[in-house]
Coordinates of C-alpha atoms and ligand atoms in Angstrom, one line a residue:
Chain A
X139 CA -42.4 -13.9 15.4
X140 CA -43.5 -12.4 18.5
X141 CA -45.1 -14.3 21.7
X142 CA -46.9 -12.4 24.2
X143 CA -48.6 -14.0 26.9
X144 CA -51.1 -11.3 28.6
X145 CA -53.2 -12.4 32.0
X146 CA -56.4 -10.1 30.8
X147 CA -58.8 -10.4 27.8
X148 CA -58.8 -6.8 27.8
X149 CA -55.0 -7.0 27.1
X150 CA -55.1 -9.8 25.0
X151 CA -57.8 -8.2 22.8
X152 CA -55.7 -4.7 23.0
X153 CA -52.0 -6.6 21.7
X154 CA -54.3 -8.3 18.8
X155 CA -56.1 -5.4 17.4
X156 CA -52.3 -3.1 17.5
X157 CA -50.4 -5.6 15.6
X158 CA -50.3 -4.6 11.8
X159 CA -49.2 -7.9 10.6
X160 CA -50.2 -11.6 11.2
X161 CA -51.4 -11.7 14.8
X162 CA -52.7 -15.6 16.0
X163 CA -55.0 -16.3 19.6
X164 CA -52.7 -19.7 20.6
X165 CA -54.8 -21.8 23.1
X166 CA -53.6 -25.5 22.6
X167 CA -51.8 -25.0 19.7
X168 CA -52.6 -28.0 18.2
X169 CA -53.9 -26.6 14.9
X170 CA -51.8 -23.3 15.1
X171 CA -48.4 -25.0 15.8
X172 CA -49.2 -27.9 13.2
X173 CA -50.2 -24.9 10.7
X174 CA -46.9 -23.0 11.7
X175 CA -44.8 -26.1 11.3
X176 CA -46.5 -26.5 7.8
X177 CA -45.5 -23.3 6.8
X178 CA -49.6 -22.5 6.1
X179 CA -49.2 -19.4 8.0
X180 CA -46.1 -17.4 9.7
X181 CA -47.7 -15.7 12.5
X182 CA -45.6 -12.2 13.2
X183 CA -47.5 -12.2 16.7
X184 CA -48.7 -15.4 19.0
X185 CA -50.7 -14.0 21.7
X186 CA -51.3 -17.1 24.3
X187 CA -53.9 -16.9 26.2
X188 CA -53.5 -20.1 28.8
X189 CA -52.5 -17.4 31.4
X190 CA -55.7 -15.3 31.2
X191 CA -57.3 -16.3 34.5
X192 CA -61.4 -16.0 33.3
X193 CA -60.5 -18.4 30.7
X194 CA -58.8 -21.0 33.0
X195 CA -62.3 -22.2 34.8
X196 CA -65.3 -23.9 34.8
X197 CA -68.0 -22.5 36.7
X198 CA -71.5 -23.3 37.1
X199 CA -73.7 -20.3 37.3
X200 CA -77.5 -19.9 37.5
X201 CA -77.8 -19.5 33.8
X202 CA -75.6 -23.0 33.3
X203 CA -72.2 -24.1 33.2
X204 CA -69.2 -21.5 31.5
X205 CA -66.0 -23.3 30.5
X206 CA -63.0 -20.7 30.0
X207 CA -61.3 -20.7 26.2
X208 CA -58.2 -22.2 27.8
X209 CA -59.4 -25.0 29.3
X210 CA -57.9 -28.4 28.2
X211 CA -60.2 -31.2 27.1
X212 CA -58.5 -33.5 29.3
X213 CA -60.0 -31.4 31.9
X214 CA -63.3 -31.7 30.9
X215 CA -63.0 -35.3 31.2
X216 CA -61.6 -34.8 34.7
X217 CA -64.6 -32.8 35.9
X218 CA -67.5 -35.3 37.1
X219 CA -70.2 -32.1 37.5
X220 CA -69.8 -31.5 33.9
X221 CA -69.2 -35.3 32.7
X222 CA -72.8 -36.1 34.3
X223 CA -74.6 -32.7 33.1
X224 CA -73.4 -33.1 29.6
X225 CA -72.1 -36.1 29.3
X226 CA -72.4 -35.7 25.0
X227 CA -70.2 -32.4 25.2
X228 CA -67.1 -33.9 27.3
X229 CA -67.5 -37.3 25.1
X230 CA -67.1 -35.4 21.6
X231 CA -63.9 -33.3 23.4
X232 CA -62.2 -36.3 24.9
X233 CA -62.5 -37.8 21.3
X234 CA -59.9 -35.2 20.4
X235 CA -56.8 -36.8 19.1
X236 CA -54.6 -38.5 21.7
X237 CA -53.7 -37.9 25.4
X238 CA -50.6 -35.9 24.4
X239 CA -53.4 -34.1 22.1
X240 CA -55.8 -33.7 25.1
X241 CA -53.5 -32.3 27.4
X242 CA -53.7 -28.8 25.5
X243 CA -56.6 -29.3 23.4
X244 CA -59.2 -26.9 23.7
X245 CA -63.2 -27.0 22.2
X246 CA -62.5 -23.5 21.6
X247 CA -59.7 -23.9 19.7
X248 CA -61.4 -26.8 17.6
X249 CA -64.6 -24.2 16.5
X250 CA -62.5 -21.5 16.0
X251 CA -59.8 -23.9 13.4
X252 CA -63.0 -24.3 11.7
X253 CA -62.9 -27.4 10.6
X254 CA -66.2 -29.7 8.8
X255 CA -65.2 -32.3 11.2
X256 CA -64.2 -30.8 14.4
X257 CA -65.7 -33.2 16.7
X258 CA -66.7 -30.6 19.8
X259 CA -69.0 -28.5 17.6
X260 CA -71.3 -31.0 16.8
X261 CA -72.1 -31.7 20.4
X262 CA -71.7 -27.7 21.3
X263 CA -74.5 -27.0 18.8
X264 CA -77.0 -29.4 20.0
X265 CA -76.4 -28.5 23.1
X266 CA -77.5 -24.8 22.6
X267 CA -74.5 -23.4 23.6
X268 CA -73.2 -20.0 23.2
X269 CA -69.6 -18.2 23.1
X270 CA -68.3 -14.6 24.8
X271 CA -66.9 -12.6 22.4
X272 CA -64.4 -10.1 23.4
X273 CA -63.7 -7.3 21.0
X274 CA -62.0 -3.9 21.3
X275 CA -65.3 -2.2 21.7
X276 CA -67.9 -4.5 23.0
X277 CA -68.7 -8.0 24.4
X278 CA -71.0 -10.2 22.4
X279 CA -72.8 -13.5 23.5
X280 CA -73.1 -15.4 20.5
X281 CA -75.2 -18.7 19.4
X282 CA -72.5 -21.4 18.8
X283 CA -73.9 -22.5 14.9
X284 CA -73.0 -18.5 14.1
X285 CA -69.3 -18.8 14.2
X286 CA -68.3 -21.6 11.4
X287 CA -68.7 -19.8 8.3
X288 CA -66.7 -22.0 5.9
X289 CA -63.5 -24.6 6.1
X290 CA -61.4 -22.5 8.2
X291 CA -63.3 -19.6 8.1
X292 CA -65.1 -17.6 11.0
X293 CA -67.3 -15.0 11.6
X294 CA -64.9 -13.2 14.2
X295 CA -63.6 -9.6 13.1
X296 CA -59.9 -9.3 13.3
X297 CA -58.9 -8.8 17.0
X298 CA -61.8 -10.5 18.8
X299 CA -61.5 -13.2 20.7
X300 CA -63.8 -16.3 22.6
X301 CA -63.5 -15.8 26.5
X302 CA -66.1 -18.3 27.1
X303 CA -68.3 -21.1 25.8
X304 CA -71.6 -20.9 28.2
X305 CA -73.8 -23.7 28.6
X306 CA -77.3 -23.5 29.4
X307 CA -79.1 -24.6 32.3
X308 CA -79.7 -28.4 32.1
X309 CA -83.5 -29.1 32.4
X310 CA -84.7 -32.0 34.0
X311 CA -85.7 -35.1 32.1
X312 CA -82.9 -34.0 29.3
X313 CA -80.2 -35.8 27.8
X314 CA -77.4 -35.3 25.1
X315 CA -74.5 -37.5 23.3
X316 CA -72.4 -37.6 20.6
X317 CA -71.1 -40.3 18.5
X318 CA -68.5 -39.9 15.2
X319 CA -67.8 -42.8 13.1
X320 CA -64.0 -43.8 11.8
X321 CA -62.2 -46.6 10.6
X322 CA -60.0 -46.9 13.2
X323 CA -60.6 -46.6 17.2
X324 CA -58.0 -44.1 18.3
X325 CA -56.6 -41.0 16.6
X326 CA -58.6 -40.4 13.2
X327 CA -60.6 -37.5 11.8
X328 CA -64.5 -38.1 11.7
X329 CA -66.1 -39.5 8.3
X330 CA -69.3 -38.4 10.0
X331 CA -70.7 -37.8 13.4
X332 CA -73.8 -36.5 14.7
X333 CA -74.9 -34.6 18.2
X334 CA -78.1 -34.7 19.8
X335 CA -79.8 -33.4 23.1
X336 CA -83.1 -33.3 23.7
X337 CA -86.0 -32.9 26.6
X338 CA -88.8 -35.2 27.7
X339 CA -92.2 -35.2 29.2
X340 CA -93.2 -38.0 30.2
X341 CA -91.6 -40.1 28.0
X342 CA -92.4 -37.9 24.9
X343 CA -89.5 -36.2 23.0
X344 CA -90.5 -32.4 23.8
X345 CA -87.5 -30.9 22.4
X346 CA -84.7 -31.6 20.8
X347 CA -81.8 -30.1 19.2
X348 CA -79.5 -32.3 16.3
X349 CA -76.1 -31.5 14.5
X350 CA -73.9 -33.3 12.4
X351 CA -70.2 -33.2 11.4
X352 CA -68.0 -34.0 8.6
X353 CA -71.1 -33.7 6.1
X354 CA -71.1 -30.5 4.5
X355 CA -68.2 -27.4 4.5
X356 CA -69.5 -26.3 8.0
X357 CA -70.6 -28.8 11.0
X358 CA -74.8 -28.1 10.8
X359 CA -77.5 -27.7 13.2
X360 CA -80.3 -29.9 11.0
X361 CA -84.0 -28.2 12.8
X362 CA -85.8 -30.9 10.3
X363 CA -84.1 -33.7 12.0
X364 CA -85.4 -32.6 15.5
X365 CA -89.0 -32.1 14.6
X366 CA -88.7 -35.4 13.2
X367 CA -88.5 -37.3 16.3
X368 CA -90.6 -34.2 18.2
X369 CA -93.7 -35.6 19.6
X370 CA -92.7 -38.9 19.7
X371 CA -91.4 -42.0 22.1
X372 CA -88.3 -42.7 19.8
X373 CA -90.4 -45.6 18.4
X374 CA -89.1 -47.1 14.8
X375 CA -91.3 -44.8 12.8
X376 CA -89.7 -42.0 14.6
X377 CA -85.8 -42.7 14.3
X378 CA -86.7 -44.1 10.4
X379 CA -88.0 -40.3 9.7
X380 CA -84.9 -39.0 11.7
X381 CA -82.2 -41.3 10.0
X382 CA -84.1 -39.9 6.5
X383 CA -84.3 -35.8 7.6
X384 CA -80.4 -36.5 8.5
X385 CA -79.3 -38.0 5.2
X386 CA -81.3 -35.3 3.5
X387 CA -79.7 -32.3 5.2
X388 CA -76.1 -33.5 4.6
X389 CA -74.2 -32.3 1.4
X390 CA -70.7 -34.1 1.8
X391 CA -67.7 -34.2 -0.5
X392 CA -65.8 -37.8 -1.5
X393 CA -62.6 -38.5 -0.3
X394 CA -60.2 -40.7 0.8
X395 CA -62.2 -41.1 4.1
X396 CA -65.6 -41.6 2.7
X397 CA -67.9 -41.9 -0.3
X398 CA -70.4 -39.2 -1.2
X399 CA -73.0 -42.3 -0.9
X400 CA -71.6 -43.5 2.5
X401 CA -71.4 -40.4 4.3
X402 CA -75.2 -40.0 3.4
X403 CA -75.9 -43.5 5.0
X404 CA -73.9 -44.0 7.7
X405 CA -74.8 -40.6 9.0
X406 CA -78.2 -41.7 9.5
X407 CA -77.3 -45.0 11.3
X408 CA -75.7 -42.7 13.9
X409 CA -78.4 -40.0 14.6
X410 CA -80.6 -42.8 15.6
X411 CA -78.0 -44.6 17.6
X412 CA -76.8 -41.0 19.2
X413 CA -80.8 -40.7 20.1
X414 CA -81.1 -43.4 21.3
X415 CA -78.1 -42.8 24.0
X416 CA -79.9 -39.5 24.6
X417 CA -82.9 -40.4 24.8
X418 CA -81.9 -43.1 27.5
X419 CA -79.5 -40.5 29.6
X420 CA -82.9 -38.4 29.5
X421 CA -84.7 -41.0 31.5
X422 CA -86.6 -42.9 28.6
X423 CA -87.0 -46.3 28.7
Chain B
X79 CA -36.9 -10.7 16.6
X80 CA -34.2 -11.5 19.7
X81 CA -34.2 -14.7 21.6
X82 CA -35.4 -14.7 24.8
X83 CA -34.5 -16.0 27.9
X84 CA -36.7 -18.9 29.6
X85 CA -36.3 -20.4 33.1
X86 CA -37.8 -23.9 33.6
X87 CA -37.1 -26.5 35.8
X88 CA -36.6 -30.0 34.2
X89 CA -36.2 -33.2 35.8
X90 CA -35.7 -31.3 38.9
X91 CA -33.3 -29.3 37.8
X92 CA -33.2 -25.1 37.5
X93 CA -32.5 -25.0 33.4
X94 CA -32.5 -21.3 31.9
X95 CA -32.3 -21.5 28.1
X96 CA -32.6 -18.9 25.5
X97 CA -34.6 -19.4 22.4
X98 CA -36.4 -17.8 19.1
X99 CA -39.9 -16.7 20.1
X100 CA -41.4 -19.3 17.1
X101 CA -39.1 -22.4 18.2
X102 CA -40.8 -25.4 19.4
X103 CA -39.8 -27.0 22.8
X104 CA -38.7 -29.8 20.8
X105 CA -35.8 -27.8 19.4
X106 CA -35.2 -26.0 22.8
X107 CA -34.7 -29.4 24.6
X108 CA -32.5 -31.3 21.7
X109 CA -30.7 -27.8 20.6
X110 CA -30.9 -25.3 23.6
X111 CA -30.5 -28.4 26.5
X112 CA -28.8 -30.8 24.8
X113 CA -31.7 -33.5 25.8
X114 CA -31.8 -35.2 22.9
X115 CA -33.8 -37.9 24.6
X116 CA -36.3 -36.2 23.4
X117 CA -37.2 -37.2 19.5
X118 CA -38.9 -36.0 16.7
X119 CA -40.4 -38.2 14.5
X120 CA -43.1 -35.7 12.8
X121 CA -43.5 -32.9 14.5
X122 CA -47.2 -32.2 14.0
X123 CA -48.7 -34.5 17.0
X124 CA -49.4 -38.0 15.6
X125 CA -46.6 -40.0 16.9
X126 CA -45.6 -39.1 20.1
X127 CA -41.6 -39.8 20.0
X128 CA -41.3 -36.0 21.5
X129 CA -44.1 -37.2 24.2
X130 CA -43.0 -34.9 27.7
X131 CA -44.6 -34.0 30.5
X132 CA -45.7 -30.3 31.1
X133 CA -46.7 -29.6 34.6
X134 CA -47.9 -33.3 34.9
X135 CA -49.3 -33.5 32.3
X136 CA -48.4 -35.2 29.1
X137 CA -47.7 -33.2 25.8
X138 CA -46.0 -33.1 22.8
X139 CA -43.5 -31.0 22.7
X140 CA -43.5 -30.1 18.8
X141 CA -46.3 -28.6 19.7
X142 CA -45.6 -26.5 22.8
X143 CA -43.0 -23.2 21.9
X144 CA -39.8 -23.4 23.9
X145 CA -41.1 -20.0 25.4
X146 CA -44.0 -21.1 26.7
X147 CA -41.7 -23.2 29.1
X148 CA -41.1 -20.4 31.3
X149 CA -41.8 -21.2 35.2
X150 CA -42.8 -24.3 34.0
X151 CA -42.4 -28.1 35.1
X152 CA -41.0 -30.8 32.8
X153 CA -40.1 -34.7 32.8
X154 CA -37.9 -35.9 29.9
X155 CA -37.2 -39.6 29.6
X156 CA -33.8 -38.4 30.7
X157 CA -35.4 -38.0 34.3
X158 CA -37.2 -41.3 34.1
X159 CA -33.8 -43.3 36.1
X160 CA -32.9 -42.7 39.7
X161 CA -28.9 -42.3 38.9
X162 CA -28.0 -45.3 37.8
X163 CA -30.9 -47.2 38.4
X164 CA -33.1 -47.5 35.4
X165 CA -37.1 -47.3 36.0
X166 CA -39.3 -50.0 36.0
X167 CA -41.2 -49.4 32.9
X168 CA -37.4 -49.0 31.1
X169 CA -36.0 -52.2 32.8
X170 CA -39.2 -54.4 31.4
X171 CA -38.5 -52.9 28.2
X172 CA -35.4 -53.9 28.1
X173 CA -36.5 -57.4 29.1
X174 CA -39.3 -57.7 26.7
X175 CA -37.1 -56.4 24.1
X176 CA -40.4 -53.4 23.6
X177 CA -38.0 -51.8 21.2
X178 CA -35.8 -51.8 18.2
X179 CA -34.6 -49.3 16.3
X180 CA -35.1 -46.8 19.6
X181 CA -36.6 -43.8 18.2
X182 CA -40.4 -44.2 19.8
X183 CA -39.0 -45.3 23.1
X184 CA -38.3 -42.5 25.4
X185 CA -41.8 -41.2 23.8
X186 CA -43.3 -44.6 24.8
X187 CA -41.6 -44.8 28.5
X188 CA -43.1 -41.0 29.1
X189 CA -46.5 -42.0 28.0
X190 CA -46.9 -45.1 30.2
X191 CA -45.5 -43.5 32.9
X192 CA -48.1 -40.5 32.9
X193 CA -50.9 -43.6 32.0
X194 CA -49.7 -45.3 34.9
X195 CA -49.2 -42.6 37.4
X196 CA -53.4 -41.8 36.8
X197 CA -54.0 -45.8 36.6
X198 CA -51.5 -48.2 38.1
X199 CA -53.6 -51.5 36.8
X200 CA -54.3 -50.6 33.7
X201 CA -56.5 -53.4 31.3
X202 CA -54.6 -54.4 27.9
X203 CA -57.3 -52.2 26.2
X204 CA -56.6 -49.5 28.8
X205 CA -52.7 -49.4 27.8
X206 CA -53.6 -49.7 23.9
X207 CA -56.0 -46.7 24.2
X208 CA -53.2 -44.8 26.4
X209 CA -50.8 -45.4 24.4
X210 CA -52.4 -44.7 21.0
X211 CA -50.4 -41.2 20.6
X212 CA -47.4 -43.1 20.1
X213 CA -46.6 -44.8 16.9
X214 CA -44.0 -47.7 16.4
X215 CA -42.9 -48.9 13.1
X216 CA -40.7 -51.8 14.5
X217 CA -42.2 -53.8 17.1
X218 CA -45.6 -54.8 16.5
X219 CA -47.0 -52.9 19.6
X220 CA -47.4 -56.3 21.5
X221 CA -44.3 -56.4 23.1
X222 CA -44.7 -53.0 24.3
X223 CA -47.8 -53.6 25.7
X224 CA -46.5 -56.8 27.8
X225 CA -43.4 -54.0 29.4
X226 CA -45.5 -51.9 30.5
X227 CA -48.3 -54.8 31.8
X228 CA -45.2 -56.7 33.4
X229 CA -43.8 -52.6 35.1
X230 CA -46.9 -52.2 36.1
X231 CA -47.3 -55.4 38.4
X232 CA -43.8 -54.9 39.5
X233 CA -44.7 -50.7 40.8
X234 CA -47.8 -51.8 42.8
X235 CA -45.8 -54.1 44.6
X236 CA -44.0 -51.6 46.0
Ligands
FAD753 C1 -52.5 -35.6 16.3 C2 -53.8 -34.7 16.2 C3 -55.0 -35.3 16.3 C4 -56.2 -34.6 16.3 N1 -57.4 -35.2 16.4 C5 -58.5 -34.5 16.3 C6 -59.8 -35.1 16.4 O1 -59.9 -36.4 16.6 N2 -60.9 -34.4 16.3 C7 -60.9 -33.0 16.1 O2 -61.9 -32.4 16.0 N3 -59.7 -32.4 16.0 C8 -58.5 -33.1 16.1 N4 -57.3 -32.4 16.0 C9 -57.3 -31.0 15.8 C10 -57.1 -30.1 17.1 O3 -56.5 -30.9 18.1 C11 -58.4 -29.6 17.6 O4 -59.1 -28.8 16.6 C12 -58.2 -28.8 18.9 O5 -59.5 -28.7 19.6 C13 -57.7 -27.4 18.7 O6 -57.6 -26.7 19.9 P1 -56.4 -25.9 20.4 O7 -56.7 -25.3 21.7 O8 -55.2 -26.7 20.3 O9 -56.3 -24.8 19.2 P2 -55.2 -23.8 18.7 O10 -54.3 -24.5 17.8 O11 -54.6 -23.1 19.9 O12 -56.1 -22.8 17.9 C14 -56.8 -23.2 16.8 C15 -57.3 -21.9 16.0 O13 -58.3 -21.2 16.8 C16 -57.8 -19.9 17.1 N5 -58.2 -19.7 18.5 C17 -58.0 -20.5 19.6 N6 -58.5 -20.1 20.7 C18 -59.2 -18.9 20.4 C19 -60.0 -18.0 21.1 N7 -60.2 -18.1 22.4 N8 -60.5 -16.9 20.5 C20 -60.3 -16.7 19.1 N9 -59.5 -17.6 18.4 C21 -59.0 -18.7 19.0 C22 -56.3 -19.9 16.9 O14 -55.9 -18.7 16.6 C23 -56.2 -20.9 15.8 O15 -56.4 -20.3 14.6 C24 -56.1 -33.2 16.1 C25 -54.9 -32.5 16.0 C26 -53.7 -33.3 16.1 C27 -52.4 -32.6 16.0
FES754 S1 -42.6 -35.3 16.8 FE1 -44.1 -34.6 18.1 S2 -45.7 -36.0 17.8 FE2 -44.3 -36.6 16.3
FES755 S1 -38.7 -49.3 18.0 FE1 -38.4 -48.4 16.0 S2 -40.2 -47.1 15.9 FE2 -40.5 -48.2 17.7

């Protein structure tokens, strides 16, 4: 195996798209370095990209906040501008394993792994948030919900890589959080989750955006829970049509983490408890 | 593919080592460096017995390559004592008796003193959260938890 270690997309995109055999992005390596240790894959090139300096940021622009590809979790916790604009986004990223874990974890790392449970996607969907795509021939900005295709699989061609997760503007009166459910309290996998953000005006839901984890092979962005609580102050009637547009949308498997039957429940249970945090961090009552 | 060379500095110390591209730090500190402080107990990130810090921060080092290294920063538990005089958090475990068999302790002592370095007076659910990338089949937890409460008191006093 080769490791390069380039300080330019550009370069990092050109090393990736040359190599004839098994050519890996390494970020955090907390998926890549467990898969390698596994023997899953056996990467003939690692190209790291933790010393490419437009990934290393976060900067807020006037279109919103852009958080490089190599920045760590724990660093997202560590930012207060971003902990208080999105405070749903950094919550499912610090959930991320343990502090070693956080340390190198990235969120775009955890979409790009793939996994039905990955807890930052969730919250990155609901959020609206979108991802630069560097290829050899063009850059892309793409909507977050586009890339999970599958369990482990993406919609990124061979040799293109995420410089960027971009997220929009926060508007006024807005709110988002995420909440994942597992047995224990520290270091576990999700047995479900759910993300939400959404917008009031005066004190009515105006918009709203909800996404749910571990239910079905890809995390999903659920439009029917949204205009389920749409129009409304959150009351009972609204969160009992949200809890039911959730439970509908999901399609989980059993296993040793959760019941068919279970999943479909408790996923509901936390859409309307993750709404309510939202709809509180908006400015509702 | 050839080895290559990587300069590091670790526990203070200018350390040049060379290593395959695809070997873990793990292996380049135990095999390369000869600090076998450093332990593995699974080498895929749940247990924290090859906890190091990387430029401050704390890692595990199964999951960092040995290349990556290179102009880096680390702390083994090796680098914990000042000469002969052990550290606070490894005297009180000594006096709690926060170990047995050994294997998760440097990881421990690494990980409490990167949580204690960010938080000196840390709450018993502040230590448990902290700490909950290291597993220990021996103790029980408690009595590790009481070390590093009882270090703690003892660094602030300083
Ligand atoms: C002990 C432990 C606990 C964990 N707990 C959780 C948990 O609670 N919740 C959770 O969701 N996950 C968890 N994970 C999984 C993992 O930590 C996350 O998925 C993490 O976010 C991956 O990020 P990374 O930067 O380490 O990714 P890496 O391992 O570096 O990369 C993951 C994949 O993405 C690709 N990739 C990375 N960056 C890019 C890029 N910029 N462009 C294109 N491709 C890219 C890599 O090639 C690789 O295939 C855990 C893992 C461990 C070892
Ligand atoms: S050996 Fe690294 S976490 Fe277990
Ligand atoms: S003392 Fe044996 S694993 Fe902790």
């Amino acid at each position: 195996m080769r490791f390069e270690s380039p300080t330019t997309t550009r370069e990092a995109v050109a090393l990736l798209t040359r190599e004839r055999g098994d050519a890996y992005v390494l970020a955090g390596g907390t998926d890549l370095l467990v898969r390698m240790k596994l023997d899953l894959i056996e990467p003939d090139l690692v190209v790291d990209i933790k010393g490419i300096a437009a990934m290393q940021s976060i900067r807020t622009t006037a279109s919103g906040t852009r958080i490089g590809a190599a920045v760590s979790c724990a660093e997202l916790g560590e930012n207060k501008k971003l902990k208080k604009t999105w405070p749903g986004v950094v919550e499912a990223a610090n959930l991320i394993g343990s502090d070693q874990i956080q340390g190198r974890c990235t969120m775009v790392g955890n979409l790009c792994n793939a996994s039905p449970a990955a807890d930052s996607v969730p919250a990155l969907m609901a959020a609206a948030a979108k991802v630069v795509i560097v290829g050899k021939k063009k850059r892309r900005t793409v909507a977050i919900e586009k890339i999970i295709t599958g369990p482990g699989e993406t919609s990124l061609a061979r040799g293109e890589v995420i410089e960027a997760i971009i997220l929009p503007r926060r508007p006024p009166k807005s709110g988002d959080a995420y909440l994942r459910f597992i047995p224990r309290t520290e270091m576990d996998i999700a047995v479900v989750s759910a993300g939400i953000s959404l917008k009031l005006e005066r004190g009515v839901i105006k918009s709203a955006r909800v996404a749910l984890g571990a239910v079905a092979a890809t995390p999903l962005l659920v439009p029917a829970a949204a205009r389920a609580i749409v129009g409304s102050k959150l009351d009972d009637a609204a969160l009992e049509k949200l809890a039911a547009a959730c439970s509908n949308a999901c399609k989980p498997i059993d296993d040793k983490r959760g019941t068919i039957e279970y999943r479909t429940r408790v996923v509901g249970v936390l859409a309307r408890r993750a709404a309510k945090i939202a709809y509180q961090r908006a400015g509702g009552a | 593919m050839p080895s290559v060379l990587v300069s590091t500095t670790i526990n203070g110390d200018a350390v040049e080592y060379a290593c395959p591209q695809d070997e873990t730090l793990l292996d380049s500190l135990r095999d390369r460096v000869g600090l076998t402080g450093v332990k593995e107990g699974c080498g895929t990130g749940d247990c924290g017995a090859c906890s190091i810090t990387l430029d401050g921060r704390l890692v595990c080092s199964c999951l960092v390559l040995g290349v990556e290294a290179n102009g880096r920063e680390i702390t083994t538990v090796e680098g914990l004592s000042d000469g002969d005089k052990l550290h606070p958090l490894q005297e009180k475990f000594i006096e709690h008796a926060a170990l047995q068999c050994g294997i998760c302790t440097p990881g421990f002592l690494i990980a409490a003193k990167a949580l204690l370095d960010r938080n000196p007076n840390p709450t018993v659910e502040e230590i448990r959260y902290g700490l909950a990338g290291n597993l220990c089949r021996c103790t029980g937890y408690d009595k590790i938890v009481r070390a590093v409460q009882a270090a703690a008191k003892q660094m602030r006093k300083k």
